Coordinates of C-alpha atoms and ligand atoms in Angstrom, one line a residue:
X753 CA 13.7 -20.9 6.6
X754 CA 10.3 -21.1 4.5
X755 CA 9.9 -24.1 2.7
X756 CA 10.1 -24.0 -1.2
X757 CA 7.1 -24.8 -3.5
X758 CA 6.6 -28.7 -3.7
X759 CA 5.7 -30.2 -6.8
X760 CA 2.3 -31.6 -6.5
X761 CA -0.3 -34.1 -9.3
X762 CA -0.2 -32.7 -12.4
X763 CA -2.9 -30.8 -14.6
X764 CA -3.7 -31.3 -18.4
X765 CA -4.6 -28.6 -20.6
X766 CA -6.8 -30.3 -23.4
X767 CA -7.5 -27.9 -26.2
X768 CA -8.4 -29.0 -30.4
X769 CA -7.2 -32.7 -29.8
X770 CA -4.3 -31.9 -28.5
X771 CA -3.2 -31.8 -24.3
X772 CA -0.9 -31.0 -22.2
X773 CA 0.6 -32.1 -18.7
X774 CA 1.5 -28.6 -16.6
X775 CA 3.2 -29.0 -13.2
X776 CA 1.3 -27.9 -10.4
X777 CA 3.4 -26.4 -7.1
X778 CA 1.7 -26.1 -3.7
X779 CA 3.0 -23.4 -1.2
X780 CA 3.9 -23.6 2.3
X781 CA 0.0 -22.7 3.3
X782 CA -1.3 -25.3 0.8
X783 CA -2.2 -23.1 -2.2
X784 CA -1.5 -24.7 -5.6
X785 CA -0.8 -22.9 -9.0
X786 CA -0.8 -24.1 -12.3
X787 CA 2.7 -23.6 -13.7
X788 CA 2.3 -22.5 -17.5
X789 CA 5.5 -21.2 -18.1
X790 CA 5.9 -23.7 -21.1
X791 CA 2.6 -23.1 -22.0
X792 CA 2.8 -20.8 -25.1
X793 CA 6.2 -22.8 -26.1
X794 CA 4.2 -26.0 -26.7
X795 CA 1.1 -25.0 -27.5
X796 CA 1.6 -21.3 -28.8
X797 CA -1.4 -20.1 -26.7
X798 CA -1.4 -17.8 -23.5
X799 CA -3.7 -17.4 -20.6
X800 CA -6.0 -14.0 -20.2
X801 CA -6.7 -12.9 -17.1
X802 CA -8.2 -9.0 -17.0
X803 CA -7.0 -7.4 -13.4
X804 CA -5.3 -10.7 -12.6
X805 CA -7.7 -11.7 -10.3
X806 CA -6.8 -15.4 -11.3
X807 CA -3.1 -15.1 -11.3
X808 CA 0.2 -15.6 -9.5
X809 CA 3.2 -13.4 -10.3
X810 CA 5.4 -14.7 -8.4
X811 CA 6.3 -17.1 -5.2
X812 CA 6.6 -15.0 -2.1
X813 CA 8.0 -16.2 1.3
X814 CA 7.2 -12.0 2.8
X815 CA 3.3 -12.1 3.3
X816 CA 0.1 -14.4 3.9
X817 CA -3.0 -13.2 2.9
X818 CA -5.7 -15.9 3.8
X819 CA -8.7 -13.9 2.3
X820 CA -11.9 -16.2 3.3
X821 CA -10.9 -16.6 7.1
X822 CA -9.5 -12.9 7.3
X823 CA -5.8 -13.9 8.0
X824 CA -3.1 -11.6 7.5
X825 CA 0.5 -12.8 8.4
X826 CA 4.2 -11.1 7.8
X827 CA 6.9 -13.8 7.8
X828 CA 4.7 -15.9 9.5
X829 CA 3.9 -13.4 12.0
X830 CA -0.1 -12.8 12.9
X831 CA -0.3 -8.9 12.1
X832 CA -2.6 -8.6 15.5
X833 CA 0.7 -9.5 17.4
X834 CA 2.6 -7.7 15.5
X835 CA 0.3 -4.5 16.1
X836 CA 0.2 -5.2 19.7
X837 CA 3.7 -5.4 20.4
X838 CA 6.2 -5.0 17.9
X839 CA 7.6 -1.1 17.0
X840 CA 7.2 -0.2 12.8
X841 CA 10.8 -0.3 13.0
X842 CA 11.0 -3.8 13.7
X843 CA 8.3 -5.1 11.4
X844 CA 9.8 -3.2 8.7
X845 CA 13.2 -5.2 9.7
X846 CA 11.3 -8.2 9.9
X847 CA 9.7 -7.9 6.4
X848 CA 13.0 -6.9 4.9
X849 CA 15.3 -9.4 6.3
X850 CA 13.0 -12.2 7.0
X851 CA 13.5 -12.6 10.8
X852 CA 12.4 -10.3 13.9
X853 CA 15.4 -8.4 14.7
X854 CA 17.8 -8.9 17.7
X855 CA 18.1 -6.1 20.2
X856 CA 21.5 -5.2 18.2
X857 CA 20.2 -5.5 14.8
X858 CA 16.9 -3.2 16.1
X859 CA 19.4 -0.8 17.8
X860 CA 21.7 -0.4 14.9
X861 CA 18.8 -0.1 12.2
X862 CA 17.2 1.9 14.9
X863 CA 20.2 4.7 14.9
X864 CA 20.8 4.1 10.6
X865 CA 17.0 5.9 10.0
X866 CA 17.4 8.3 12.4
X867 CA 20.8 9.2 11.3
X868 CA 19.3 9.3 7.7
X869 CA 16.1 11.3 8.2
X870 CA 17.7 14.8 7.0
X871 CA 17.1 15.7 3.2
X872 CA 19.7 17.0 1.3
X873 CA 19.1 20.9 1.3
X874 CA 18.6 22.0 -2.2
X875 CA 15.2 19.8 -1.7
X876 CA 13.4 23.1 -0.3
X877 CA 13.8 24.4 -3.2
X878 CA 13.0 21.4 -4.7
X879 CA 9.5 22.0 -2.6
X880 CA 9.2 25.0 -3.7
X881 CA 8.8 24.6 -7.0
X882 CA 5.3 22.7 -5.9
X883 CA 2.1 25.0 -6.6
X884 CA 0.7 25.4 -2.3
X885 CA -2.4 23.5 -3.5
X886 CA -0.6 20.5 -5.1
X887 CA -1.4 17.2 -3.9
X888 CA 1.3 15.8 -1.4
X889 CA 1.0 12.1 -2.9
X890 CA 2.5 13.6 -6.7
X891 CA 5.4 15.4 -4.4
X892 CA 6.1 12.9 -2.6
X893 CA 6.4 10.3 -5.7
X894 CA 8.3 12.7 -7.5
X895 CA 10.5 13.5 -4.2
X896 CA 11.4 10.1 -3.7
X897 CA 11.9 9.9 -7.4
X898 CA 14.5 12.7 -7.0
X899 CA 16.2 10.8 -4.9
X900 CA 17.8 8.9 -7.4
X901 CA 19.7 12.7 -8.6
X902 CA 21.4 12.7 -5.0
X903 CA 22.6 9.5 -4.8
X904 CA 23.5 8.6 -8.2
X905 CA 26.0 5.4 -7.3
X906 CA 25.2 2.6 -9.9
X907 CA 23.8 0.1 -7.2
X908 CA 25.6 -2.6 -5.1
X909 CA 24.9 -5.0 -2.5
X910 CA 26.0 -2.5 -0.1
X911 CA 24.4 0.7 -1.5
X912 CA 21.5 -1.2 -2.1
X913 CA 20.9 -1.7 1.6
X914 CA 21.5 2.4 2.4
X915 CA 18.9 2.9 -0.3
X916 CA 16.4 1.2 1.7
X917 CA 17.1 3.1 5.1
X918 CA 17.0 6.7 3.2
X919 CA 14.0 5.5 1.8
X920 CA 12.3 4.3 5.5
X921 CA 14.1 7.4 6.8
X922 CA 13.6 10.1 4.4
X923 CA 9.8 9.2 3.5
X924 CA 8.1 11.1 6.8
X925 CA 10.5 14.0 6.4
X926 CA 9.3 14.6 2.6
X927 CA 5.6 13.8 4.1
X928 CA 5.8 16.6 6.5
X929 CA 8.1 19.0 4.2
X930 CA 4.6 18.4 1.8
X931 CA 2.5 19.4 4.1
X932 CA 4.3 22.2 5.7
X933 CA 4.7 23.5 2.1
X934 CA 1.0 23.5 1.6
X935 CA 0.3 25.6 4.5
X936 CA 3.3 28.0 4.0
X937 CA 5.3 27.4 7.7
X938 CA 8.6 26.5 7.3
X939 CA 10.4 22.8 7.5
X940 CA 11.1 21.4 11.1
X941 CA 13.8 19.4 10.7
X942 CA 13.9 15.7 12.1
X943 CA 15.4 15.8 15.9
X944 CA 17.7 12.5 16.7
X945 CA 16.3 12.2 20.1
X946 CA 12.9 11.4 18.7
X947 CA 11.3 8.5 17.9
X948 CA 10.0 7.6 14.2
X949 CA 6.6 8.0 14.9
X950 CA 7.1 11.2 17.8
X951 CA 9.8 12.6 14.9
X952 CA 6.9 12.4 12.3
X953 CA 4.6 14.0 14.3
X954 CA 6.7 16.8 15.1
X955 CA 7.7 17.6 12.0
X956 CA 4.5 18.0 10.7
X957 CA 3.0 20.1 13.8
X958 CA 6.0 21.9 15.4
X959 CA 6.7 25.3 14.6
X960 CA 9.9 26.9 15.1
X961 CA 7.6 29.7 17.8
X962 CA 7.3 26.9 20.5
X963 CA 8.0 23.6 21.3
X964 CA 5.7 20.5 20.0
X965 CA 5.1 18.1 23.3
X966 CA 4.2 14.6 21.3
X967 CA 1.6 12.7 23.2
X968 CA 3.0 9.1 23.2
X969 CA -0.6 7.8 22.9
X970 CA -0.8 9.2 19.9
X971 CA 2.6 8.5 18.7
X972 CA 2.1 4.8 19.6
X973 CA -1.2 4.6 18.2
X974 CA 0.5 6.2 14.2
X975 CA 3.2 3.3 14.9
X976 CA 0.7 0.7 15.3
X977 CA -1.0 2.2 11.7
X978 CA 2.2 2.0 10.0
X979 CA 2.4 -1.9 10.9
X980 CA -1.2 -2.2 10.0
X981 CA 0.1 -0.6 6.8
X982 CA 3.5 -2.5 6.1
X983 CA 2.9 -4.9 3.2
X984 CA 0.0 -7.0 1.8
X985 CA 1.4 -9.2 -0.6
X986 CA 0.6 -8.8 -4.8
X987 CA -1.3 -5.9 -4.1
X988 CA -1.6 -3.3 -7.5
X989 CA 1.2 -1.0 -5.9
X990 CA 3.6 -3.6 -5.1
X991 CA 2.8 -5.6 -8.0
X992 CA 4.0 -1.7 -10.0
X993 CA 7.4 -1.7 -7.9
X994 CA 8.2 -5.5 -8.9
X995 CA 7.4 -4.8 -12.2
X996 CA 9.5 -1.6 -12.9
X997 CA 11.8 -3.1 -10.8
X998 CA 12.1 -6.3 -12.7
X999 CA 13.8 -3.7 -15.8
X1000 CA 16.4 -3.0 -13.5
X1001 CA 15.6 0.5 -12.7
X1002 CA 16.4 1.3 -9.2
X1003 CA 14.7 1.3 -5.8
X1004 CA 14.2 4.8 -6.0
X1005 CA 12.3 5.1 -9.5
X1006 CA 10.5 1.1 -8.5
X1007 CA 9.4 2.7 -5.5
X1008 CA 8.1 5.9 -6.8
X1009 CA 6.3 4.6 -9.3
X1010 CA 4.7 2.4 -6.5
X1011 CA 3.1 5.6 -4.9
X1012 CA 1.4 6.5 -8.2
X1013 CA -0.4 3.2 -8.4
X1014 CA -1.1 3.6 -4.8
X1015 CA -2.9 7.1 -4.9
X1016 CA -5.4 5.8 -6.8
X1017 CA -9.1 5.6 -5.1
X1018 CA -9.8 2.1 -5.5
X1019 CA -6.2 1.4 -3.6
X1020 CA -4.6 3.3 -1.2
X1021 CA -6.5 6.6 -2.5
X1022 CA -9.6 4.9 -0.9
X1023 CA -8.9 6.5 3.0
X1024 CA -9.3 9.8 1.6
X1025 CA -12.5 8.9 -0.3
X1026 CA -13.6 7.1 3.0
X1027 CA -13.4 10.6 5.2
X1028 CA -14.8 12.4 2.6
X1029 CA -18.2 9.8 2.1
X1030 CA -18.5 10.1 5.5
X1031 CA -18.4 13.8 6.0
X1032 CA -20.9 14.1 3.1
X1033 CA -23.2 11.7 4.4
X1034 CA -22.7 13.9 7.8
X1035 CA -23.6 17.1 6.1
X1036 CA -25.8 16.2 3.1
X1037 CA -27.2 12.3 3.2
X1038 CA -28.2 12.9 6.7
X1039 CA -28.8 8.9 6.6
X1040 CA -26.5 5.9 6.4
X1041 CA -29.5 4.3 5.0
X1042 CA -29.9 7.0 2.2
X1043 CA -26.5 6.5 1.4
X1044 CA -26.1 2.8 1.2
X1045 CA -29.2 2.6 -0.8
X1046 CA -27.1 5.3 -3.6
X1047 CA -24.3 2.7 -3.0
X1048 CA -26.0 -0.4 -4.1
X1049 CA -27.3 1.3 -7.4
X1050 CA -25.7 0.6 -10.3
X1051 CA -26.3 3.8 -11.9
X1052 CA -25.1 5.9 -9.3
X1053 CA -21.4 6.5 -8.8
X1054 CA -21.9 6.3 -4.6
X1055 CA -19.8 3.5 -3.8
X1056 CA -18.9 2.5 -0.3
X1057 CA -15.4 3.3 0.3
X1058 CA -13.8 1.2 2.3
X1059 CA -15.2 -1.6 1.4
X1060 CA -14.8 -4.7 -0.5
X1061 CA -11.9 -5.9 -1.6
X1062 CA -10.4 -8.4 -4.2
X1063 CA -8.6 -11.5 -1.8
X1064 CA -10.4 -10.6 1.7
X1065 CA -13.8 -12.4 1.3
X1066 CA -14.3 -11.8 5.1
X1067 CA -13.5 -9.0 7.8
X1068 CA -10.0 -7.4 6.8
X1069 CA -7.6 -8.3 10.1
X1070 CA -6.6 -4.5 9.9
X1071 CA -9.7 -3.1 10.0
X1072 CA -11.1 -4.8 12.9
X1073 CA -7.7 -3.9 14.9
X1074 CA -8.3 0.3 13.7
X1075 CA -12.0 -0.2 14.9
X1076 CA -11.0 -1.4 17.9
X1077 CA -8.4 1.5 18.4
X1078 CA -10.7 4.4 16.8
X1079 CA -12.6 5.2 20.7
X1080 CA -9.3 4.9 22.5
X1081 CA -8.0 7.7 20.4
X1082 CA -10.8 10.0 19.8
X1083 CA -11.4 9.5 23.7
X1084 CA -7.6 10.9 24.6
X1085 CA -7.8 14.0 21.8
X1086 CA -11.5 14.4 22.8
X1087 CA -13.0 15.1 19.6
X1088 CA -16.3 14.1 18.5
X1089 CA -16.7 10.5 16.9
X1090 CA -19.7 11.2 15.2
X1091 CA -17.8 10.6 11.7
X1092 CA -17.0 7.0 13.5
X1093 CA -20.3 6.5 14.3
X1094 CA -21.7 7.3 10.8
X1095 CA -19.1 4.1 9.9
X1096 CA -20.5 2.1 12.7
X1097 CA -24.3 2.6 11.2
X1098 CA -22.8 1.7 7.7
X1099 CA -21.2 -1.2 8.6
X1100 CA -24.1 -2.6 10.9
X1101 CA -26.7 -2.4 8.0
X1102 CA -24.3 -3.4 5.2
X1103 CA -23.2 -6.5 6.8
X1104 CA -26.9 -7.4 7.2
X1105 CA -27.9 -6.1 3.9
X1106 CA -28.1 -9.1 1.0
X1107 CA -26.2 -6.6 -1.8
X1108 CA -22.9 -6.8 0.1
X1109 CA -23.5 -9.8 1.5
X1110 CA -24.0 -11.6 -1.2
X1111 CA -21.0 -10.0 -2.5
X1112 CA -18.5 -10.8 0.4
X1113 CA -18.4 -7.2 0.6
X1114 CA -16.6 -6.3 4.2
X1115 CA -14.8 -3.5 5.7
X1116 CA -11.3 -3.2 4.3
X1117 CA -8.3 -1.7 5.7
X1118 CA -9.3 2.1 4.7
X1119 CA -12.5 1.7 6.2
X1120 CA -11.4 3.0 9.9
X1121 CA -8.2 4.7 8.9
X1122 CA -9.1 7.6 8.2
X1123 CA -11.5 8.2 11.6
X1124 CA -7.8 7.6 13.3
X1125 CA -5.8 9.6 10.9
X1126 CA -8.4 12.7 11.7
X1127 CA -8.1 12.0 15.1
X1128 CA -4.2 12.6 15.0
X1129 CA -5.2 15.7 13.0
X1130 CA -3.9 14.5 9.6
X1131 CA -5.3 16.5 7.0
X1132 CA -7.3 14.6 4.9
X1133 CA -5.6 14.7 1.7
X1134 CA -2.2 13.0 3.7
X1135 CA -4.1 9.8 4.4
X1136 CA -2.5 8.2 1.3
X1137 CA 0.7 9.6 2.6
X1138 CA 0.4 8.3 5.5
X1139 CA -0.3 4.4 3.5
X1140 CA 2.8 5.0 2.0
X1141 CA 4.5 5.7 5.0
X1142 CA 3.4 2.8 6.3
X1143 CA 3.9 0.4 3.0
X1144 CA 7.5 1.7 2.3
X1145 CA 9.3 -1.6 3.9
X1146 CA 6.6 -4.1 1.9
X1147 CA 7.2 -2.3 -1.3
X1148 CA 10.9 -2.7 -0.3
X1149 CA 11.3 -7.0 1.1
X1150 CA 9.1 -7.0 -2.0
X1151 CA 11.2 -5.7 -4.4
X1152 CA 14.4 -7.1 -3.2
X1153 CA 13.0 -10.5 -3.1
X1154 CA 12.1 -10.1 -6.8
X1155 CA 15.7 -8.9 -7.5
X1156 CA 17.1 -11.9 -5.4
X1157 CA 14.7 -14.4 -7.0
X1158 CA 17.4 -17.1 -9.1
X1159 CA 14.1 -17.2 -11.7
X1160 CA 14.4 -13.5 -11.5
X1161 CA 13.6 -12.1 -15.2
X1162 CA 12.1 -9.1 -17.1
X1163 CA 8.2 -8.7 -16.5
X1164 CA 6.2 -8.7 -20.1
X1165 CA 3.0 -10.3 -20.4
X1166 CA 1.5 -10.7 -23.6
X1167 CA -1.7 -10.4 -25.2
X1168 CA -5.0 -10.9 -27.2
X1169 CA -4.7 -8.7 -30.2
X1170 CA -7.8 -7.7 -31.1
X1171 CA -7.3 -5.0 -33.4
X1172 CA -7.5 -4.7 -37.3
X1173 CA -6.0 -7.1 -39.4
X1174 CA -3.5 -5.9 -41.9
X1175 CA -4.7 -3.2 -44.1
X1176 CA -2.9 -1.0 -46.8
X1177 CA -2.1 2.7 -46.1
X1178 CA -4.5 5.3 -48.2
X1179 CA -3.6 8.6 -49.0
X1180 CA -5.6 11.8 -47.4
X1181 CA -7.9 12.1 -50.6
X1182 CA -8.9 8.5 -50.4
X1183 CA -9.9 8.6 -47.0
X1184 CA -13.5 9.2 -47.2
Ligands
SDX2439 C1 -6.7 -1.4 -0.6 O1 -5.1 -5.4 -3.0 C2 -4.8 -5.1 -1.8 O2 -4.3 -5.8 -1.0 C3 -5.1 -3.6 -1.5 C4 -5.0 -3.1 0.0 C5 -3.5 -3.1 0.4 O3 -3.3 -3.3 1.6 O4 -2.6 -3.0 -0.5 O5 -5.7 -4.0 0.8 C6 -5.5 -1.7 0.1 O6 -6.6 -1.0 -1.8 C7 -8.1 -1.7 0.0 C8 -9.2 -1.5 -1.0 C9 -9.6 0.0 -1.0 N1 -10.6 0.4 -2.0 C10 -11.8 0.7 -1.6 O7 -12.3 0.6 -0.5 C11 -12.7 1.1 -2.8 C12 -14.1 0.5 -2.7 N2 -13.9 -1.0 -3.0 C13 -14.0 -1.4 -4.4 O8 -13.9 -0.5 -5.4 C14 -13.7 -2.8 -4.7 O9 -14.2 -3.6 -3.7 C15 -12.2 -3.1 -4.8 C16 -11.5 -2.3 -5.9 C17 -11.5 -3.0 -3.5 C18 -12.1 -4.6 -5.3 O10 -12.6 -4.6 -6.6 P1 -12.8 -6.0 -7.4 O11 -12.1 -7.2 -6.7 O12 -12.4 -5.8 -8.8 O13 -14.3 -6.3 -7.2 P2 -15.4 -5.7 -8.1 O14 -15.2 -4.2 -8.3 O15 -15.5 -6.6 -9.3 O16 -16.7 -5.9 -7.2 C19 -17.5 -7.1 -7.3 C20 -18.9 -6.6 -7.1 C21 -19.4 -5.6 -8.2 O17 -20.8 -5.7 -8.3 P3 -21.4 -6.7 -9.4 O18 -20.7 -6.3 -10.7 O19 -21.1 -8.1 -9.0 O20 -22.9 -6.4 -9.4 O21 -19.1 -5.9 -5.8 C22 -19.4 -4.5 -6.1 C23 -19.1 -4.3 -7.5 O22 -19.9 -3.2 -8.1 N3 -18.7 -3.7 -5.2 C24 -19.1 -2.7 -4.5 C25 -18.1 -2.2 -3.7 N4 -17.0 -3.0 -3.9 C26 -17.4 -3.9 -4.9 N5 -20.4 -2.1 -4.5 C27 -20.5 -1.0 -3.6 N6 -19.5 -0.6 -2.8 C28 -18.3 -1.1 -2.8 N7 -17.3 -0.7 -2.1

């Protein structure tokens, strides 16, 4: 089992004469946090801290994130093992339920998904409803939204637990209904004999006219994204589904409000961006140089997506494991990696360049993704799909460990005011 906080020294808080002695805790990799959860009772102030850059929301026993030496852990688990040789399936168990899964558990959460994967049928029309051109992120956060209209049981322990397999289960079926929406052909539905990440694939590239053979290089090599993909701690779209969560509203709503925050570009919304840069630079820039130099200016908007990121301080785990994995793939599908190399030249003169260095600026996580997700022939606006895909089972061991927390209570930070004092109401004609 994890060990619990430990109450370390103490830290005083001296402010206008007065101070105060806060407990300090220290967590089971040695961080330590000031507890101020008396703070405002005995001293009527409260902490600011704009993107909360500087604060904990929570203990969590689900992910590691040691952001100066690049470490990345689930349960304890180093995510390069778990890439290599666990299935997404089993990491997802693992981050859920704490512990790698026997081959029981695996087999009978295994067969649960699969035998969960259909949608209910009134959701074509339900997809039909979407204009072709929509974006598949807003479908699929209100499809997983909808969810909540089919199975409308006031949650239980035991309900609870089917919520999260429909949502593992149903989320690449409403992925691939999105995109075969957008193009017009009709819904494949999920075949038991497949695989998650085979079932995925032919969903979204079958066609009722012939079979679709899925090349289990390529189906491994999605799996192994998904993991990559699974959870990373107090991120903004995890920190959205604890806190909607923490009102009580259900898995369905937490999570779907959890996909919004994500398809933002400086989050999840930043593979897309990542492609797109790169294709520009391919077809306009000519130049990584040209580019960077755009990047690095204040008054441009260039920015290099991909990377930089707010804990890793170093190389992001993931995205040296996708850059290691980008020539395997584009070498079995055979397409060009010139968009890989343009990455490559970006990365090799930004990580010598003082601007980013001096920054800690390093490839994130979205940095390579996208060279992989093109290879598979995902269509660039499904890259954030495919992040939620792969973050579903985070944004789930995340929320139930906020709704199994014994300190669990309502999120509602305060504030600074900084508005206008009181002042009396004037009528129209006085206005001025
Ligand atoms: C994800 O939190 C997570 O864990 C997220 C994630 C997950 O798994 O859930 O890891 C997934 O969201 C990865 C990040 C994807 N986003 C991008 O790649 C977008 C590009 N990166 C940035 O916009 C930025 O680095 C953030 C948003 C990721 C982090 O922003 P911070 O921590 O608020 O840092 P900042 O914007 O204050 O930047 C510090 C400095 C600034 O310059 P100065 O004001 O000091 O002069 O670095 C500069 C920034 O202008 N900077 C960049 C840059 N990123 C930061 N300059 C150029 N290009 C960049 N990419």
């Amino acid at each position: 089992m994890p060990s619990q906080t430990v109450p370390q020294k103490e830290a005083t808080i001296s402010y206008d004469g007065k101070s105060l002695v806060l407990p300090v805790i220290r967590g089971s990799e040695g961080e330590t946090a000031v507890n101020i959860e008396k703070l405002r009772a005995q001293t009527g102030m409260v902490t600011i801290d704009p993107g909360y850059g500087n604060t904990g929301s929570c203990k969590s026993s689900v992910t590691f994130i040691d952001g100066d030496k690049g470490i990345l852990r689930y349960r304890g688990y180093p995510i390069d093992q778990l890439a290599e040789n666990a299935s997404f399936l089993e990491v997802a168990w693992l981050l859920i339920h704490g512990e790698l899964p026997t081959a029981d558990q695996l087999r009978d959460f295994t067969t649960s998904v699969t035998r969960h994967t259909l949608l209910h049928e009134n959701f074509s029309r339900f997809f039909e409803a979407f204009p072709k051109d929509a974006h598949p992120m807003p479908v699929c956060a209100a499809s997983i939204a909808a969810l909540t209209t089919f199975y409308q049981a006031p949650e239980t322990d035991e309900n609870r637990d089917e919520s999260m397999v429909r949502l593992i289960a149903k989320m690449p079926t409403i992925a691939a209904y999105a995109y075969k929406h957008s193009i017009g052909q009709p819904f494949m539905y999920p075949q038991n004999k497949l695989d998650y990440a085979s079932n995925f694939l032919r969903m979204m590239f079958g066609t009722p006219c012939e079979e679709y053979e899925v090349d289990p290089v390529l189906a491994r090599t999605l799996d192994m994204l998904l993991i990559l993909h699974a959870d990373h701690e107090q991120n903004c779209s995890t920190s959205t589904v604890r806190m909607v969560g923490s009102s009580r509203a259900n898995l369905y709503a937490s999570v779907s409000a959890g996909i919004s925050a994500l398809w933002g570009p400086l989050h999840g919304g930043a593979n897309q961006e990542v492609i797109e840069m790169l294709e520009r630079i391919e077809a306009e820039e000519g130049s990584a140089e040209k580019f960077l130099f755009r990047a690095k200016d204040k008054n441009e908007t260039a920015r290099l997506m991909g990377f930089g990121h707010r804990v890793y301080k170093n190389y992001d785990p993931r995205a040296a494991i996708l850059k290691k994995h980008c020539d395997v793939v584009l070498a079995r599908v055979g397409v060009s990696n010139k968009l890989l190399e343009i990455a490559m030249k970006l990365e090799e003169i930004a990580l010598k360049d003082d601007y980013f260095v001096s920054r800690k600026l390093y490839p994130n996580v979205d940095f390579y993704s996208g060279v992989i997700y093109k290879a598979l022939g995902i269509p660039v606006n499904m890259f954030t799909v495919m992040f939620t895909m792969g973050r579903m089972p985070g944004w789930i061991a995340q929320w139930l460990e906020m709704r199994q927390d014994p300190d669990f209570r309502i999120s509602r930070p305060r504030q600074i005011y900084t508005g206008h004092v009181q002042r009396d109401y004037k009528p129209i004609g006085e206005r001025g």
